[in-house]
PDB file of C-alpha atoms in Angstrom:
ATOM      1  CA  ASP W 930      -0.016  -0.019  -0.092  1.00 76.00           C
ATOM      2  CA  THR W 931       1.643   3.316  -1.129  1.00 80.00           C
ATOM      3  CA  GLY W 932      -1.041   5.623   0.774  1.00 90.00           C
ATOM      4  CA  VAL W 933      -2.721   6.831  -2.098  1.00 95.00           C
ATOM      5  CA  SER W 934      -6.162   5.422  -2.599  1.00 96.00           C
ATOM      6  CA  GLN W 935      -8.479   5.002  -5.429  1.00 97.00           C
ATOM      7  CA  ASN W 936     -12.417   4.443  -5.312  1.00 97.00           C
ATOM      8  CA  PRO W 937     -14.014   2.806  -6.797  1.00 97.00           C
ATOM      9  CA  ARG W 938     -11.648  -0.060  -7.676  1.00 95.00           C
ATOM     10  CA  HIS W 939     -13.915  -1.430 -10.167  1.00 96.00           C
ATOM     11  CA  LYS W 940     -16.640   0.248 -12.171  1.00 97.00           C
ATOM     12  CA  ILE W 941     -18.910  -1.532 -14.917  1.00 97.00           C
ATOM     13  CA  THR W 942     -21.178   0.967 -16.972  1.00 97.00           C
ATOM     14  CA  LYS W 943     -23.259   0.899 -20.376  1.00 97.00           C
ATOM     15  CA  ARG W 944     -22.136   3.039 -22.928  1.00 97.00           C
ATOM     16  CA  GLY W 945     -23.210   6.568 -23.085  1.00 97.00           C
ATOM     17  CA  GLN W 946     -23.513   6.702 -18.932  1.00 97.00           C
ATOM     18  CA  ASN W 947     -21.410   9.234 -17.142  1.00 98.00           C
ATOM     19  CA  VAL W 948     -18.651   8.028 -14.452  1.00 98.00           C
ATOM     20  CA  THR W 949     -16.553   9.748 -11.816  1.00 98.00           C
ATOM     21  CA  PHE W 950     -13.727   8.217 -10.090  1.00 97.00           C
ATOM     22  CA  ARG W 951     -11.844   9.784  -7.243  1.00 98.00           C
ATOM     23  CA  CYS W 952      -8.299   9.565  -5.724  1.00 97.00           C
ATOM     24  CA  ASP W 953      -7.303  10.529  -2.164  1.00 97.00           C
ATOM     25  CA  PRO W 954      -3.233  11.471  -2.645  1.00 96.00           C
ATOM     26  CA  ILE W 955      -0.372  10.770   0.082  1.00 94.00           C
ATOM     27  CA  SER W 956      -1.912  13.759   2.418  1.00 91.00           C
ATOM     28  CA  GLU W 957       1.190  16.207   2.225  1.00 88.00           C
ATOM     29  CA  HIS W 958       1.763  15.625  -1.614  1.00 92.00           C
ATOM     30  CA  ASN W 959       1.409  18.723  -3.925  1.00 89.00           C
ATOM     31  CA  ARG W 960       1.025  16.811  -7.234  1.00 91.00           C
ATOM     32  CA  LEU W 961      -1.467  14.487  -8.318  1.00 94.00           C
ATOM     33  CA  TYR W 962      -1.416  12.757 -11.965  1.00 93.00           C
ATOM     34  CA  TRP W 963      -3.951  10.786 -13.725  1.00 95.00           C
ATOM     35  CA  TYR W 964      -2.958   8.260 -16.095  1.00 93.00           C
ATOM     36  CA  ARG W 965      -4.933   5.630 -18.409  1.00 94.00           C
ATOM     37  CA  GLN W 966      -3.201   1.966 -18.605  1.00 93.00           C
ATOM     38  CA  THR W 967      -4.916  -0.440 -21.275  1.00 92.00           C
ATOM     39  CA  LEU W 968      -4.101  -4.198 -20.849  1.00 87.00           C
ATOM     40  CA  GLY W 969      -0.607  -5.359 -21.535  1.00 83.00           C
ATOM     41  CA  GLN W 970       0.685  -1.495 -22.072  1.00 87.00           C
ATOM     42  CA  GLY W 971       2.370   0.952 -19.818  1.00 88.00           C
ATOM     43  CA  PRO W 972       0.235   3.981 -18.353  1.00 90.00           C
ATOM     44  CA  GLU W 973      -0.254   7.036 -20.286  1.00 89.00           C
ATOM     45  CA  PHE W 974      -0.207  10.379 -18.927  1.00 88.00           C
ATOM     46  CA  LEU W 975      -3.479  12.248 -18.994  1.00 91.00           C
ATOM     47  CA  THR W 976      -3.194  15.066 -16.632  1.00 92.00           C
ATOM     48  CA  TYR W 977      -1.937  16.643 -13.583  1.00 91.00           C
ATOM     49  CA  PHE W 978      -2.226  19.053 -10.890  1.00 92.00           C
ATOM     50  CA  GLN W 979       0.208  21.267  -8.668  1.00 89.00           C
ATOM     51  CA  ASN W 980      -2.030  21.905  -5.643  1.00 90.00           C
ATOM     52  CA  GLU W 981      -5.320  22.955  -7.143  1.00 90.00           C
ATOM     53  CA  ALA W 982      -3.965  24.295 -10.625  1.00 89.00           C
ATOM     54  CA  GLN W 983      -4.274  21.829 -13.768  1.00 89.00           C
ATOM     55  CA  LEU W 984      -0.832  22.521 -15.481  1.00 85.00           C
ATOM     56  CA  GLU W 985      -1.317  20.405 -18.227  1.00 82.00           C
ATOM     57  CA  LYS W 986      -3.695  17.854 -20.391  1.00 84.00           C
ATOM     58  CA  SER W 987      -2.617  15.064 -23.035  1.00 83.00           C
ATOM     59  CA  ARG W 988      -4.398  15.249 -26.316  1.00 79.00           C
ATOM     60  CA  LEU W 989      -5.927  11.843 -25.178  1.00 79.00           C
ATOM     61  CA  LEU W 990      -7.973  13.787 -22.659  1.00 82.00           C
ATOM     62  CA  SER W 991     -11.000  14.710 -24.848  1.00 87.00           C
ATOM     63  CA  ASP W 992     -13.530  17.098 -24.462  1.00 91.00           C
ATOM     64  CA  ARG W 993     -15.592  14.104 -22.412  1.00 95.00           C
ATOM     65  CA  PHE W 994     -13.000  13.642 -19.757  1.00 95.00           C
ATOM     66  CA  SER W 995     -12.852  16.480 -16.887  1.00 94.00           C
ATOM     67  CA  ALA W 996     -10.693  16.352 -13.739  1.00 95.00           C
ATOM     68  CA  GLU W 997     -10.820  18.311 -10.971  1.00 95.00           C
ATOM     69  CA  ARG W 998      -8.732  19.224  -7.449  1.00 95.00           C
ATOM     70  CA  PRO W 999     -10.838  21.930  -6.188  1.00 90.00           C
ATOM     71  CA  LYS W1000      -8.924  22.072  -2.667  1.00 87.00           C
ATOM     72  CA  GLY W1001      -5.576  20.672  -3.761  1.00 85.00           C
ATOM     73  CA  SER W1002      -6.133  17.360  -1.910  1.00 91.00           C
ATOM     74  CA  PHE W1003      -8.388  14.508  -3.644  1.00 96.00           C
ATOM     75  CA  SER W1004      -9.010  14.570  -7.245  1.00 97.00           C
ATOM     76  CA  THR W1005     -11.711  13.688  -9.421  1.00 97.00           C
ATOM     77  CA  LEU W1006     -11.922  12.545 -13.018  1.00 97.00           C
ATOM     78  CA  GLU W1007     -15.326  12.116 -14.746  1.00 97.00           C
ATOM     79  CA  ILE W1008     -15.785  10.875 -18.096  1.00 97.00           C
ATOM     80  CA  GLN W1009     -19.129  11.611 -19.735  1.00 97.00           C
ATOM     81  CA  ARG W1010     -21.152   9.703 -22.372  1.00 97.00           C
ATOM     82  CA  THR W1011     -18.597   6.628 -22.279  1.00 97.00           C
ATOM     83  CA  GLU W1012     -17.552   5.080 -25.032  1.00 96.00           C
ATOM     84  CA  GLN W1013     -16.045   1.303 -25.146  1.00 96.00           C
ATOM     85  CA  GLY W1014     -12.737   2.650 -25.923  1.00 94.00           C
ATOM     86  CA  ASP W1015     -12.680   3.977 -22.507  1.00 96.00           C
ATOM     87  CA  SER W1016     -12.206   0.942 -21.023  1.00 97.00           C
ATOM     88  CA  ALA W1017      -9.000   0.889 -19.436  1.00 96.00           C
ATOM     89  CA  MET W1018      -7.067   0.979 -15.705  1.00 96.00           C
ATOM     90  CA  TYR W1019      -7.437   4.541 -14.586  1.00 97.00           C
ATOM     91  CA  LEU W1020      -4.442   5.231 -12.508  1.00 95.00           C
ATOM     92  CA  CYS W1021      -3.675   8.139 -10.245  1.00 96.00           C
ATOM     93  CA  ALA W1022      -0.138   8.655  -8.686  1.00 94.00           C
ATOM     94  CA  SER W1023       0.972  11.614  -6.301  1.00 93.00           C
ATOM     95  CA  SER W1024       4.144  13.255  -5.524  1.00 90.00           C
ATOM     96  CA  PHE W1025       5.794  15.968  -3.140  1.00 85.00           C
ATOM     97  CA  VAL W1026       7.887  18.220  -5.457  1.00 77.00           C
ATOM     98  CA  SER W1027       9.857  21.161  -4.094  1.00 71.00           C
ATOM     99  CA  GLY W1028      13.052  21.047  -6.718  1.00 65.00           C
ATOM    100  CA  GLY W1029      15.313  18.058  -7.279  1.00 64.00           C
ATOM    101  CA  GLU W1030      14.153  14.325  -7.696  1.00 68.00           C
ATOM    102  CA  GLU W1031      10.470  13.345  -7.809  1.00 78.00           C
ATOM    103  CA  THR W1032       8.777  10.071  -6.862  1.00 82.00           C
ATOM    104  CA  GLN W1033       5.486   9.402  -8.133  1.00 88.00           C
ATOM    105  CA  TYR W1034       3.607   7.078  -5.825  1.00 91.00           C
ATOM    106  CA  PHE W1035       0.572   4.797  -7.871  1.00 93.00           C
ATOM    107  CA  GLY W1036      -2.883   4.306  -6.280  1.00 95.00           C
ATOM    108  CA  PRO W1037      -4.165   0.958  -7.296  1.00 94.00           C
ATOM    109  CA  GLY W1038      -6.269   2.118  -9.881  1.00 95.00           C
ATOM    110  CA  THR W1039     -10.048   2.127 -10.961  1.00 97.00           C
ATOM    111  CA  ARG W1040     -10.731  -0.558 -13.480  1.00 96.00           C
ATOM    112  CA  LEU W1041     -13.499   0.574 -15.962  1.00 97.00           C
ATOM    113  CA  LEU W1042     -15.085  -1.341 -18.227  1.00 97.00           C
ATOM    114  CA  VAL W1043     -18.067   0.026 -20.647  1.00 97.00           C
ATOM    115  CA  LEU W1044     -20.480  -2.501 -22.117  1.00 96.00           C
TER     116      LEU W1044
ATOM    117  CA  LYS C1298       9.401  11.052 -30.416  1.00 73.00           C
ATOM    118  CA  ASN C1299      10.220  10.036 -26.876  1.00 75.00           C
ATOM    119  CA  GLN C1300       9.946   5.954 -26.709  1.00 87.00           C
ATOM    120  CA  VAL C1301      10.541   3.422 -24.340  1.00 93.00           C
ATOM    121  CA  GLU C1302      10.754  -0.352 -25.406  1.00 95.00           C
ATOM    122  CA  GLN C1303      11.095  -3.161 -23.216  1.00 96.00           C
ATOM    123  CA  SER C1304      11.688  -6.667 -24.378  1.00 96.00           C
ATOM    124  CA  PRO C1305      10.853  -9.501 -24.031  1.00 95.00           C
ATOM    125  CA  GLN C1306       7.472  -8.879 -23.742  1.00 94.00           C
ATOM    126  CA  SER C1307       6.754 -11.580 -21.676  1.00 95.00           C
ATOM    127  CA  LEU C1308       8.990 -14.624 -20.084  1.00 96.00           C
ATOM    128  CA  ILE C1309       8.124 -17.818 -18.257  1.00 97.00           C
ATOM    129  CA  ILE C1310      10.836 -18.841 -15.821  1.00 97.00           C
ATOM    130  CA  LEU C1311      10.982 -21.421 -13.051  1.00 97.00           C
ATOM    131  CA  GLU C1312      11.241 -20.646  -9.605  1.00 97.00           C
ATOM    132  CA  GLY C1313      15.156 -19.957  -8.308  1.00 97.00           C
ATOM    133  CA  LYS C1314      16.374 -18.979 -11.416  1.00 97.00           C
ATOM    134  CA  ASN C1315      17.461 -15.745 -12.627  1.00 97.00           C
ATOM    135  CA  CYS C1316      16.482 -13.621 -15.559  1.00 97.00           C
ATOM    136  CA  THR C1317      17.121 -10.398 -17.262  1.00 98.00           C
ATOM    137  CA  LEU C1318      15.033  -7.825 -18.591  1.00 98.00           C
ATOM    138  CA  GLN C1319      15.927  -5.183 -21.255  1.00 98.00           C
ATOM    139  CA  CYS C1320      14.905  -1.588 -21.923  1.00 97.00           C
ATOM    140  CA  ASN C1321      15.754   0.845 -25.053  1.00 97.00           C
ATOM    141  CA  TYR C1322      14.893   4.329 -24.581  1.00 94.00           C
ATOM    142  CA  THR C1323      14.850   7.709 -26.808  1.00 91.00           C
ATOM    143  CA  VAL C1324      14.048  10.098 -24.409  1.00 83.00           C
ATOM    144  CA  SER C1325      15.583  13.653 -24.415  1.00 80.00           C
ATOM    145  CA  PRO C1326      16.515  15.284 -22.173  1.00 80.00           C
ATOM    146  CA  PHE C1327      16.907  12.406 -19.635  1.00 83.00           C
ATOM    147  CA  SER C1328      16.519  13.197 -16.218  1.00 81.00           C
ATOM    148  CA  ASN C1329      16.494   9.483 -14.545  1.00 87.00           C
ATOM    149  CA  LEU C1330      15.284   5.922 -15.492  1.00 92.00           C
ATOM    150  CA  ARG C1331      13.108   3.791 -13.044  1.00 92.00           C
ATOM    151  CA  TRP C1332      11.887   0.023 -13.088  1.00 96.00           C
ATOM    152  CA  TYR C1333       8.620  -0.343 -11.438  1.00 95.00           C
ATOM    153  CA  LYS C1334       6.792  -3.731 -10.488  1.00 96.00           C
ATOM    154  CA  GLN C1335       3.212  -3.940 -11.191  1.00 94.00           C
ATOM    155  CA  ASP C1336       1.260  -6.704  -9.729  1.00 92.00           C
ATOM    156  CA  THR C1337      -1.963  -7.822 -11.704  1.00 88.00           C
ATOM    157  CA  GLY C1338      -4.592  -5.637 -10.859  1.00 84.00           C
ATOM    158  CA  ARG C1339      -2.718  -3.063  -8.842  1.00 88.00           C
ATOM    159  CA  GLY C1340      -0.874   0.343  -9.394  1.00 91.00           C
ATOM    160  CA  PRO C1341       3.018   0.165 -10.330  1.00 92.00           C
ATOM    161  CA  VAL C1342       5.456   0.580  -7.163  1.00 92.00           C
ATOM    162  CA  SER C1343       9.061   1.802  -7.736  1.00 90.00           C
ATOM    163  CA  LEU C1344      11.756  -0.575  -7.606  1.00 94.00           C
ATOM    164  CA  THR C1345      15.130   1.507  -8.474  1.00 91.00           C
ATOM    165  CA  ILE C1346      15.912   4.792  -9.792  1.00 89.00           C
ATOM    166  CA  MET C1347      19.300   6.045 -11.664  1.00 90.00           C
ATOM    167  CA  THR C1348      20.268   8.907 -12.898  1.00 87.00           C
ATOM    168  CA  PHE C1349      22.733   9.818 -15.618  1.00 83.00           C
ATOM    169  CA  SER C1350      25.874   9.465 -13.331  1.00 86.00           C
ATOM    170  CA  GLU C1351      24.582   5.847 -12.157  1.00 89.00           C
ATOM    171  CA  ASN C1352      25.338   2.788 -13.739  1.00 91.00           C
ATOM    172  CA  THR C1353      24.042  -0.019 -11.248  1.00 94.00           C
ATOM    173  CA  LYS C1354      21.596  -0.107  -8.576  1.00 94.00           C
ATOM    174  CA  SER C1355      20.204  -2.667  -6.474  1.00 95.00           C
ATOM    175  CA  ASN C1356      17.067  -3.370  -4.516  1.00 94.00           C
ATOM    176  CA  GLY C1357      17.468  -6.927  -2.944  1.00 95.00           C
ATOM    177  CA  ARG C1358      17.150  -9.300  -5.276  1.00 97.00           C
ATOM    178  CA  TYR C1359      16.581  -6.974  -7.946  1.00 97.00           C
ATOM    179  CA  THR C1360      19.766  -5.124 -10.043  1.00 97.00           C
ATOM    180  CA  ALA C1361      19.168  -2.422 -12.544  1.00 97.00           C
ATOM    181  CA  THR C1362      21.697  -1.275 -15.108  1.00 96.00           C
ATOM    182  CA  LEU C1363      21.835   1.790 -16.936  1.00 95.00           C
ATOM    183  CA  ASP C1364      23.988   2.608 -19.918  1.00 94.00           C
ATOM    184  CA  ALA C1365      23.307   6.210 -20.810  1.00 90.00           C
ATOM    185  CA  ASP C1366      25.674   6.151 -24.126  1.00 90.00           C
ATOM    186  CA  THR C1367      23.681   3.560 -25.610  1.00 93.00           C
ATOM    187  CA  LYS C1368      20.657   4.246 -23.893  1.00 93.00           C
ATOM    188  CA  GLN C1369      20.079   1.013 -22.497  1.00 96.00           C
ATOM    189  CA  SER C1370      18.882  -0.349 -19.340  1.00 97.00           C
ATOM    190  CA  SER C1371      18.417  -3.845 -17.840  1.00 98.00           C
ATOM    191  CA  LEU C1372      16.587  -5.456 -14.730  1.00 98.00           C
ATOM    192  CA  HIS C1373      18.426  -8.649 -13.477  1.00 98.00           C
ATOM    193  CA  ILE C1374      16.151 -10.580 -11.093  1.00 97.00           C
ATOM    194  CA  THR C1375      18.192 -13.039  -8.907  1.00 97.00           C
ATOM    195  CA  ALA C1376      16.824 -16.483  -7.575  1.00 97.00           C
ATOM    196  CA  SER C1377      13.297 -15.788  -8.744  1.00 97.00           C
ATOM    197  CA  GLN C1378      10.566 -16.522  -6.576  1.00 97.00           C
ATOM    198  CA  LEU C1379       6.891 -16.884  -7.043  1.00 97.00           C
ATOM    199  CA  SER C1380       6.000 -13.681  -5.977  1.00 96.00           C
ATOM    200  CA  ASP C1381       8.095 -12.200  -8.440  1.00 97.00           C
ATOM    201  CA  SER C1382       5.437 -12.727 -10.890  1.00 97.00           C
ATOM    202  CA  ALA C1383       4.324  -9.132 -12.440  1.00 96.00           C
ATOM    203  CA  SER C1384       4.634  -7.281 -15.233  1.00 96.00           C
ATOM    204  CA  TYR C1385       8.007  -5.035 -14.878  1.00 97.00           C
ATOM    205  CA  ILE C1386       7.684  -1.329 -16.202  1.00 96.00           C
ATOM    206  CA  CYS C1387      10.875   0.987 -17.623  1.00 96.00           C
ATOM    207  CA  VAL C1388      10.164   4.391 -17.161  1.00 92.00           C
ATOM    208  CA  VAL C1389      12.211   7.071 -18.491  1.00 91.00           C
ATOM    209  CA  SER C1390      11.581  11.061 -16.888  1.00 85.00           C
ATOM    210  CA  GLY C1391      12.546  13.420 -19.682  1.00 76.00           C
ATOM    211  CA  THR C1392      12.191  16.063 -16.840  1.00 61.00           C
ATOM    212  CA  ASP C1393      13.148  19.779 -17.639  1.00 54.00           C
ATOM    213  CA  TYR C1394      13.577  21.295 -14.561  1.00 49.00           C
ATOM    214  CA  LEU C1395      13.405  24.813 -16.017  1.00 48.00           C
ATOM    215  CA  SER C1396       9.873  24.190 -17.100  1.00 48.00           C
ATOM    216  CA  LYS C1397       6.961  25.374 -15.126  1.00 43.00           C
ATOM    217  CA  ALA C1398       5.441  21.599 -16.497  1.00 46.00           C
ATOM    218  CA  ALA C1399       8.622  19.488 -14.888  1.00 47.00           C
ATOM    219  CA  GLY C1400       7.903  16.097 -13.433  1.00 51.00           C
ATOM    220  CA  ASN C1401       5.424  14.997 -15.913  1.00 57.00           C
ATOM    221  CA  LYS C1402       7.614  14.034 -18.494  1.00 68.00           C
ATOM    222  CA  LEU C1403       7.291  10.108 -17.773  1.00 81.00           C
ATOM    223  CA  THR C1404       7.519   8.128 -20.613  1.00 86.00           C
ATOM    224  CA  PHE C1405       6.684   4.182 -19.804  1.00 90.00           C
ATOM    225  CA  GLY C1406       7.600   1.167 -21.493  1.00 93.00           C
ATOM    226  CA  GLY C1407       4.745  -1.402 -22.402  1.00 92.00           C
ATOM    227  CA  GLY C1408       6.457  -3.713 -19.757  1.00 94.00           C
ATOM    228  CA  THR C1409       7.479  -7.147 -19.687  1.00 96.00           C
ATOM    229  CA  ARG C1410       5.074  -9.979 -17.873  1.00 96.00           C
ATOM    230  CA  VAL C1411       7.214 -12.250 -15.614  1.00 97.00           C
ATOM    231  CA  LEU C1412       5.832 -15.507 -14.564  1.00 97.00           C
ATOM    232  CA  VAL C1413       7.415 -17.650 -12.051  1.00 97.00           C
ATOM    233  CA  LYS C1414       6.481 -21.044 -11.835  1.00 96.00           C
ATOM    234  CA  PRO C1415       7.403 -23.656  -9.102  1.00 95.00           C
TER     235      PRO C1415
END
């Protein structure tokens, strides 16, 4: 257990429905990342926050995806009008950065299946 | 384009045997290289980290090497155990500390799936 938690761990939904995932980072960490991982592949960067500010979004993050970190603590990732291609593991990672090296600690992930 | 390629894609070894996983990268600028272990259905956990000036790093039965000239790394598992069955992911950081977006430039390999059989 790295100290990063994600909920739910599994989600099954029908195409067209909206889903929301939550990530609780390690409490003193100022950075929070979202990644997507499909079977047999490494994680792909989606977006990240420095405190409550969303600093970068990948082109993978279509307009159906939105992420928030309102108070600089937990974060939510919402997918609207889900498609079968959204089926994947969604990983959250957090880190503390104040210059120098950065280690990202990953949560257990939320596995999404869109039927 | 920054890329990290790992080989083999998967391997099966007998408990107690050794194995070596390979990672080739074309990430620039290079900051550090990490090996992560990912158990099925879990998030990745960092095993080792090496910067440009380091060419070997050990963590128990795991030993990572780095050749920054040829942009190659390897992860050697000694005396494998059943609990070593997992995916091993090579991750290269191209962090540019002068950039406001520093810290997010991780490039992940596709991983090598290792199955240790009794």
